[in-house]
Each structure stands twice: as C-alpha cells, then as structure tokens.
Amino acid sequence: MLSAAIGFRGARLIPVLRGSRCFHVSQGNPAAKVAVVLSGCGVYDGTEIHEASAILVHLSRAGAEVQMFAPDMPQMHVVDHSRGQPSPESRNVLVESARLARGNITALSQLNVKEHDAVIFPGGFGAAKNLSSFAVDGESCRVQQDVERVLTEFSKAKKPIGLCCIAPVLAAKVIPGVEVTVGQEEELGGKWPYAGTAKSICALGGKHCAKEVDEAHVDSECRVVTTPAFMGEAPLHRIFDGIGAMVSGVLRLTAK
C-alpha cells in the first residue's frame, strides 16, 4: 500500500506518494528502464554520493526511468567520514543506501533483468567492501552473490552495464575479457592515486584502457561502459562530465 507524506511545491502543500517501485520517472515516455545499484552511503564505506547523484541527473535529463537497488546485508564496516577511521558500530547496506534513494529502494535480490534495459553501478569503497571483497582480498576477491548474478544475467542478455570509479573491478571479475577503465596506469605525480588498480583489472581477467576523468570507455562486444570518476584527482565538473559520457554510452546501447 502506498503511504502519503506532505511535500512542498511552490506555495502549495501537496501529497507525495511513497512506496512506488521507481525512484524517478521523467516527464513523457521514458527512454529506457535503468537499474542503479548502490553499496551504502558515503565514499569510505558505501556509495560515492557525488557519483550517484551525477548518474541520476544524467539519467533524468535523458528521460530514463530509474529504480534503485542495494543488497540487504551488513556493511563490511562503518567509517567515521570526519576522521577517515573505522567506527565501532554496524550498519545495513540497504538501509544506508535508502538515504540516497530518498527511501525508495528495493533489495538487490529482487532485481529482475527482464524488467530493465540497463544497469549502472556507482563507485565508492562500498563497491570494493560490500559488493565485493576487493578492498581486502584484491585479485582473489569474491563478488557478492546478487551482484554476480545481476552482472552475469545482464551480460548474457546483452543488456548494457555501466560502472564508474572502482566499480569496474566487479565487471573484470565476473565478465571474462571485458574492457574497462579506471583511469591512467601511472600515478603521474599523484593525479591518479589508485593507478595500481589497472594492473588488478588485468589480473582479474579484464583488459584495461587508459582514459581521463571526463572520458568513458565503451566495450561494444561486452556492452560495458566505464569511466574513472574519483579514481583521479580532478575538478568535480570534469568527473560529472565523465559520468555523463558513461550514462550516454549505456543509453545508446539500449537502442531506446
């Protein structure tokens, strides 16, 4: 049953319905139905918030219909973002992700590939800590079972997959031979502090393609589109543009 809250628009109070399946539906006919998979809320232990917001803005501008998902599971740990240090508490990935989804989120176990034209994974350390064990186990990491299922099913269905920041390691682990980018392959004076991830991509079975933060790489064969985002040090607007290029690439592959 839908519950109603009171929302403010202009000078009028209007009811806002909660509980509908889609986080956002743009005006007019949607161009594509896109699932967005979150990993918590906050760069150090969950989803990178700027990346998630940028993805949603670009999808909205393109007229896409978006539904948000996250695994219903405990986070690997909780980080106090003001200190960058672990905090002695426990949080749930789905509950934390609901903050970004404004409460309208669905357990990842319910994601059905037949109901969506594409899937996109924002970055943030949650992709390496909650959606996989890459942060701890590196190249021998495990991918969370529903994340692996979703990636495998979309890949088999030839439906496009978008990933940014550290999230391309998920595709490299699950989709053999996939081409992805996490940016440059050298640190270049500190501009690319996570450049070593490029070697891990290759060790996981993928192929790495060097790109700048405002670029995206499209693997047309595997139908995977990636962009470096915050893997590099750059102004926010360039990262926003790179995410836009990734979203545009994903939507083009849907042919909607």
mmCIF file of C-alpha atoms in Angstrom:
data_model
loop_
_atom_site.group_PDB
_atom_site.id
_atom_site.type_symbol
_atom_site.label_atom_id
_atom_site.label_comp_id
_atom_site.label_asym_id
_atom_site.label_seq_id
_atom_site.Cartn_x
_atom_site.Cartn_y
_atom_site.Cartn_z
ATOM 1 C CA MET A 1 0.000 0.000 0.000
ATOM 2 C CA LEU A 2 1.248 3.467 -0.830
ATOM 3 C CA SER A 3 1.684 5.846 2.065
ATOM 4 C CA ALA A 4 1.320 9.598 1.626
ATOM 5 C CA ALA A 5 3.585 12.286 3.014
ATOM 6 C CA ILE A 6 3.249 16.028 2.646
ATOM 7 C CA GLY A 7 5.569 17.680 0.174
ATOM 8 C CA PHE A 8 6.081 21.360 -0.605
ATOM 9 C CA ARG A 9 5.950 22.656 -4.160
ATOM 10 C CA GLY A 10 5.973 26.384 -4.699
ATOM 11 C CA ALA A 11 3.433 27.834 -2.278
ATOM 12 C CA ARG A 12 1.277 24.707 -2.110
ATOM 13 C CA LEU A 13 1.474 21.660 0.090
ATOM 14 C CA ILE A 14 0.929 18.517 -1.973
ATOM 15 C CA PRO A 15 0.805 14.809 -1.088
ATOM 16 C CA VAL A 16 3.869 12.812 -2.066
ATOM 17 C CA LEU A 17 3.336 9.096 -2.595
ATOM 18 C CA ARG A 18 5.890 6.682 -1.229
ATOM 19 C CA GLY A 19 6.310 3.015 -1.937
ATOM 20 C CA SER A 20 6.126 3.093 -5.713
ATOM 21 C CA ARG A 21 8.720 0.957 -7.446
ATOM 22 C CA CYS A 22 10.533 3.664 -9.407
ATOM 23 C CA PHE A 23 12.752 6.281 -7.804
ATOM 24 C CA HIS A 24 12.135 8.694 -10.659
ATOM 25 C CA VAL A 25 10.200 8.814 -13.882
ATOM 26 C CA SER A 26 10.882 11.738 -16.203
ATOM 27 C CA GLN A 27 8.051 13.513 -17.999
ATOM 28 C CA GLY A 28 6.995 11.891 -21.266
ATOM 29 C CA ASN A 29 7.844 8.423 -22.471
ATOM 30 C CA PRO A 30 10.948 7.068 -20.723
ATOM 31 C CA ALA A 31 13.864 6.302 -23.000
ATOM 32 C CA ALA A 32 14.988 3.280 -21.014
ATOM 33 C CA LYS A 33 14.370 1.451 -17.742
ATOM 34 C CA VAL A 34 17.618 1.574 -15.790
ATOM 35 C CA ALA A 35 18.500 -0.151 -12.514
ATOM 36 C CA VAL A 36 21.051 1.649 -10.316
ATOM 37 C CA VAL A 37 22.831 -0.500 -7.721
ATOM 38 C CA LEU A 38 24.077 1.208 -4.558
ATOM 39 C CA SER A 39 26.511 -0.051 -1.911
ATOM 40 C CA GLY A 40 25.712 2.125 1.091
ATOM 41 C CA CYS A 41 26.009 5.869 1.655
ATOM 42 C CA GLY A 42 29.393 7.599 1.834
ATOM 43 C CA VAL A 43 32.634 7.224 -0.092
ATOM 44 C CA TYR A 44 34.715 5.365 2.522
ATOM 45 C CA ASP A 45 32.250 2.574 3.341
ATOM 46 C CA GLY A 46 29.490 2.833 0.729
ATOM 47 C CA THR A 47 28.419 4.619 -2.448
ATOM 48 C CA GLU A 48 30.267 7.755 -3.562
ATOM 49 C CA ILE A 49 27.450 10.296 -3.224
ATOM 50 C CA HIS A 50 28.562 12.720 -5.954
ATOM 51 C CA GLU A 51 28.834 9.837 -8.424
ATOM 52 C CA ALA A 52 25.368 8.508 -7.594
ATOM 53 C CA SER A 53 23.852 11.975 -7.879
ATOM 54 C CA ALA A 54 25.586 12.621 -11.198
ATOM 55 C CA ILE A 55 24.291 9.321 -12.586
ATOM 56 C CA LEU A 56 20.738 10.190 -11.544
ATOM 57 C CA VAL A 57 20.922 13.694 -13.027
ATOM 58 C CA HIS A 58 22.182 12.422 -16.375
ATOM 59 C CA LEU A 59 19.577 9.638 -16.454
ATOM 60 C CA SER A 60 16.823 12.109 -15.598
ATOM 61 C CA ARG A 61 17.927 14.517 -18.313
ATOM 62 C CA ALA A 62 17.807 11.659 -20.827
ATOM 63 C CA GLY A 63 14.263 10.745 -19.786
ATOM 64 C CA ALA A 64 15.113 7.389 -18.253
ATOM 65 C CA GLU A 65 13.006 5.509 -15.735
ATOM 66 C CA VAL A 66 15.165 4.640 -12.730
ATOM 67 C CA GLN A 67 14.835 2.070 -9.983
ATOM 68 C CA MET A 68 17.328 1.882 -7.107
ATOM 69 C CA PHE A 69 18.623 -1.347 -5.567
ATOM 70 C CA ALA A 70 21.078 -2.414 -2.865
ATOM 71 C CA PRO A 71 21.941 -5.710 -1.170
ATOM 72 C CA ASP A 72 20.198 -6.312 2.157
ATOM 73 C CA MET A 73 23.298 -7.177 4.188
ATOM 74 C CA PRO A 74 25.628 -5.743 6.827
ATOM 75 C CA GLN A 75 28.358 -3.365 5.678
ATOM 76 C CA MET A 76 31.917 -4.664 5.928
ATOM 77 C CA HIS A 77 32.492 -1.904 8.461
ATOM 78 C CA VAL A 78 31.476 1.683 9.224
ATOM 79 C CA VAL A 79 33.863 4.605 8.695
ATOM 80 C CA ASP A 80 33.641 7.927 10.507
ATOM 81 C CA HIS A 81 33.960 10.201 7.476
ATOM 82 C CA SER A 82 35.075 13.176 9.572
ATOM 83 C CA ARG A 83 38.187 11.258 10.692
ATOM 84 C CA GLY A 84 38.557 8.630 7.997
ATOM 85 C CA GLN A 85 38.704 5.969 10.704
ATOM 86 C CA PRO A 86 36.564 2.876 11.411
ATOM 87 C CA SER A 87 33.730 3.335 13.881
ATOM 88 C CA PRO A 88 32.630 0.561 16.309
ATOM 89 C CA GLU A 89 29.086 0.133 15.022
ATOM 90 C CA SER A 90 27.141 -1.908 12.485
ATOM 91 C CA ARG A 91 25.033 -0.669 9.586
ATOM 92 C CA ASN A 92 22.999 -2.303 6.819
ATOM 93 C CA VAL A 93 23.826 -1.625 3.148
ATOM 94 C CA LEU A 94 20.167 -1.439 2.064
ATOM 95 C CA VAL A 95 19.204 0.861 4.949
ATOM 96 C CA GLU A 96 22.135 3.198 4.308
ATOM 97 C CA SER A 97 21.511 3.215 0.553
ATOM 98 C CA ALA A 98 17.931 4.287 1.225
ATOM 99 C CA ARG A 99 19.339 7.671 2.270
ATOM 100 C CA LEU A 100 20.491 8.264 -1.307
ATOM 101 C CA ALA A 101 17.298 6.850 -2.789
ATOM 102 C CA ARG A 102 15.113 9.118 -0.633
ATOM 103 C CA GLY A 103 13.662 5.990 0.937
ATOM 104 C CA ASN A 104 12.524 4.386 -2.316
ATOM 105 C CA ILE A 105 14.803 1.384 -2.710
ATOM 106 C CA THR A 106 14.474 -2.351 -3.333
ATOM 107 C CA ALA A 107 16.579 -5.284 -2.156
ATOM 108 C CA LEU A 108 19.031 -6.343 -4.865
ATOM 109 C CA SER A 109 17.746 -9.911 -4.620
ATOM 110 C CA GLN A 110 14.539 -8.641 -6.277
ATOM 111 C CA LEU A 111 16.251 -7.182 -9.360
ATOM 112 C CA ASN A 112 14.919 -8.972 -12.466
ATOM 113 C CA VAL A 113 16.918 -8.481 -15.661
ATOM 114 C CA LYS A 114 13.736 -8.849 -17.736
ATOM 115 C CA GLU A 115 12.317 -5.677 -16.173
ATOM 116 C CA HIS A 116 15.252 -3.399 -17.055
ATOM 117 C CA ASP A 117 17.103 -2.268 -20.145
ATOM 118 C CA ALA A 118 20.401 -1.499 -18.381
ATOM 119 C CA VAL A 119 22.123 -1.473 -15.005
ATOM 120 C CA ILE A 120 24.584 1.068 -13.580
ATOM 121 C CA PHE A 121 26.929 0.770 -10.584
ATOM 122 C CA PRO A 122 28.289 3.965 -8.978
ATOM 123 C CA GLY A 123 31.661 3.739 -7.259
ATOM 124 C CA GLY A 124 32.802 4.411 -3.736
ATOM 125 C CA PHE A 125 34.633 1.989 -1.469
ATOM 126 C CA GLY A 126 31.344 0.167 -0.896
ATOM 127 C CA ALA A 127 31.828 -1.467 -4.297
ATOM 128 C CA ALA A 128 35.114 -2.917 -3.028
ATOM 129 C CA LYS A 129 33.953 -3.615 0.532
ATOM 130 C CA ASN A 130 30.263 -4.528 0.321
ATOM 131 C CA LEU A 131 29.578 -5.509 -3.284
ATOM 132 C CA SER A 132 32.832 -7.461 -3.297
ATOM 133 C CA SER A 133 35.825 -8.212 -1.086
ATOM 134 C CA PHE A 134 38.291 -6.450 -3.413
ATOM 135 C CA ALA A 135 39.388 -3.975 -0.719
ATOM 136 C CA VAL A 136 40.565 -6.865 1.460
ATOM 137 C CA ASP A 137 41.356 -9.699 -0.940
ATOM 138 C CA GLY A 138 42.470 -7.844 -4.059
ATOM 139 C CA GLU A 139 42.731 -10.057 -7.121
ATOM 140 C CA SER A 140 41.424 -13.111 -5.237
ATOM 141 C CA CYS A 141 38.261 -11.263 -4.229
ATOM 142 C CA ARG A 142 34.738 -12.616 -4.130
ATOM 143 C CA VAL A 143 31.766 -10.748 -5.605
ATOM 144 C CA GLN A 144 28.563 -10.612 -3.559
ATOM 145 C CA GLN A 145 26.196 -13.273 -4.905
ATOM 146 C CA ASP A 146 23.405 -10.990 -6.112
ATOM 147 C CA VAL A 147 25.893 -8.589 -7.688
ATOM 148 C CA GLU A 148 27.469 -11.510 -9.542
ATOM 149 C CA ARG A 149 24.038 -12.756 -10.593
ATOM 150 C CA VAL A 150 22.980 -9.341 -11.897
ATOM 151 C CA LEU A 151 26.193 -8.794 -13.846
ATOM 152 C CA THR A 152 26.028 -12.290 -15.325
ATOM 153 C CA GLU A 153 22.369 -12.042 -16.297
ATOM 154 C CA PHE A 154 22.700 -8.614 -17.915
ATOM 155 C CA SER A 155 25.796 -9.775 -19.769
ATOM 156 C CA LYS A 156 24.078 -12.918 -21.073
ATOM 157 C CA ALA A 157 21.040 -10.864 -22.098
ATOM 158 C CA LYS A 158 23.323 -8.444 -23.997
ATOM 159 C CA LYS A 159 21.941 -5.573 -21.948
ATOM 160 C CA PRO A 160 24.363 -2.709 -21.192
ATOM 161 C CA ILE A 161 26.197 -2.336 -17.899
ATOM 162 C CA GLY A 162 27.668 0.950 -16.676
ATOM 163 C CA LEU A 163 30.260 1.256 -13.893
ATOM 164 C CA CYS A 164 32.408 4.078 -12.563
ATOM 165 C CA CYS A 165 35.310 4.684 -10.185
ATOM 166 C CA ILE A 166 36.373 1.394 -8.517
ATOM 167 C CA ALA A 167 33.209 -0.491 -9.587
ATOM 168 C CA PRO A 168 34.736 -1.735 -12.895
ATOM 169 C CA VAL A 169 36.645 -4.346 -10.856
ATOM 170 C CA LEU A 170 33.275 -6.095 -10.442
ATOM 171 C CA ALA A 171 32.896 -6.480 -14.194
ATOM 172 C CA ALA A 172 36.520 -7.560 -14.582
ATOM 173 C CA LYS A 173 35.952 -10.330 -12.044
ATOM 174 C CA VAL A 174 32.646 -11.577 -13.472
ATOM 175 C CA ILE A 175 32.803 -10.962 -17.244
ATOM 176 C CA PRO A 176 35.818 -12.677 -18.883
ATOM 177 C CA GLY A 177 37.921 -10.442 -21.108
ATOM 178 C CA VAL A 178 35.850 -7.304 -20.556
ATOM 179 C CA GLU A 179 37.451 -3.969 -21.427
ATOM 180 C CA VAL A 180 37.144 -1.313 -18.690
ATOM 181 C CA THR A 181 38.837 1.835 -17.478
ATOM 182 C CA VAL A 182 39.745 3.036 -14.014
ATOM 183 C CA GLY A 183 41.768 5.930 -15.434
ATOM 184 C CA GLN A 184 45.513 6.083 -16.048
ATOM 185 C CA GLU A 185 48.067 3.352 -15.386
ATOM 186 C CA GLU A 186 50.658 5.560 -13.671
ATOM 187 C CA GLU A 187 50.177 7.917 -10.712
ATOM 188 C CA LEU A 188 51.521 10.885 -12.701
ATOM 189 C CA GLY A 189 52.618 12.936 -9.731
ATOM 190 C CA GLY A 190 49.681 11.995 -7.546
ATOM 191 C CA LYS A 191 46.957 12.808 -10.063
ATOM 192 C CA TRP A 192 45.990 9.126 -10.186
ATOM 193 C CA PRO A 193 46.464 7.753 -6.627
ATOM 194 C CA TYR A 194 44.751 4.441 -7.436
ATOM 195 C CA ALA A 195 46.614 3.770 -10.701
ATOM 196 C CA GLY A 196 47.681 0.346 -9.451
ATOM 197 C CA THR A 197 44.083 -0.823 -9.868
ATOM 198 C CA ALA A 198 44.717 -1.017 -13.622
ATOM 199 C CA LYS A 199 47.082 -3.943 -13.042
ATOM 200 C CA SER A 200 44.484 -5.612 -10.840
ATOM 201 C CA ILE A 201 41.941 -5.324 -13.650
ATOM 202 C CA CYS A 202 44.261 -7.350 -15.870
ATOM 203 C CA ALA A 203 44.951 -9.883 -13.117
ATOM 204 C CA LEU A 204 41.200 -10.341 -12.663
ATOM 205 C CA GLY A 205 40.887 -11.292 -16.326
ATOM 206 C CA GLY A 206 39.865 -7.953 -17.806
ATOM 207 C CA LYS A 207 41.580 -5.546 -20.172
ATOM 208 C CA HIS A 208 42.411 -2.012 -19.081
ATOM 209 C CA CYS A 209 42.057 1.036 -21.335
ATOM 210 C CA ALA A 210 43.557 4.299 -20.089
ATOM 211 C CA LYS A 211 41.123 7.231 -20.033
ATOM 212 C CA GLU A 212 40.841 10.701 -18.492
ATOM 213 C CA VAL A 213 38.211 11.505 -15.851
ATOM 214 C CA ASP A 214 35.951 13.223 -18.378
ATOM 215 C CA GLU A 215 36.004 10.276 -20.765
ATOM 216 C CA ALA A 216 34.286 6.897 -20.905
ATOM 217 C CA HIS A 217 35.319 3.618 -22.477
ATOM 218 C CA VAL A 218 32.765 1.540 -24.359
ATOM 219 C CA ASP A 219 33.293 -2.190 -24.792
ATOM 220 C CA SER A 220 30.791 -2.736 -27.589
ATOM 221 C CA GLU A 221 31.216 -6.516 -27.582
ATOM 222 C CA CYS A 222 30.597 -6.999 -23.854
ATOM 223 C CA ARG A 223 28.253 -3.979 -23.757
ATOM 224 C CA VAL A 224 30.047 -2.482 -20.755
ATOM 225 C CA VAL A 225 30.672 1.258 -20.341
ATOM 226 C CA THR A 226 33.058 2.628 -17.701
ATOM 227 C CA THR A 227 34.531 5.953 -16.557
ATOM 228 C CA PRO A 228 37.253 6.709 -13.955
ATOM 229 C CA ALA A 229 35.340 9.295 -11.870
ATOM 230 C CA PHE A 230 37.083 9.805 -8.492
ATOM 231 C CA MET A 231 39.889 7.377 -9.275
ATOM 232 C CA GLY A 232 41.624 10.538 -10.447
ATOM 233 C CA GLU A 233 42.160 13.934 -8.828
ATOM 234 C CA ALA A 234 40.159 16.423 -10.893
ATOM 235 C CA PRO A 235 37.567 19.197 -10.569
ATOM 236 C CA LEU A 236 34.075 17.925 -9.854
ATOM 237 C CA HIS A 237 32.660 19.208 -13.148
ATOM 238 C CA ARG A 238 35.101 17.036 -15.140
ATOM 239 C CA ILE A 239 34.078 13.969 -13.142
ATOM 240 C CA PHE A 240 30.436 14.910 -13.716
ATOM 241 C CA ASP A 241 31.133 15.110 -17.476
ATOM 242 C CA GLY A 242 32.834 11.714 -17.495
ATOM 243 C CA ILE A 243 29.860 10.145 -15.737
ATOM 244 C CA GLY A 244 27.641 11.820 -18.318
ATOM 245 C CA ALA A 245 29.672 10.198 -21.086
ATOM 246 C CA MET A 246 29.257 6.815 -19.358
ATOM 247 C CA VAL A 247 25.492 7.245 -18.946
ATOM 248 C CA SER A 248 25.137 8.363 -22.570
ATOM 249 C CA GLY A 249 27.105 5.311 -23.705
ATOM 250 C CA VAL A 250 24.882 2.991 -21.706
ATOM 251 C CA LEU A 251 21.694 4.546 -23.037
ATOM 252 C CA ARG A 252 22.911 4.396 -26.641
ATOM 253 C CA LEU A 253 23.500 0.670 -26.228
ATOM 254 C CA THR A 254 19.889 0.178 -25.097
ATOM 255 C CA ALA A 255 18.771 1.456 -28.527
ATOM 256 C CA LYS A 256 15.771 3.111 -26.837
#
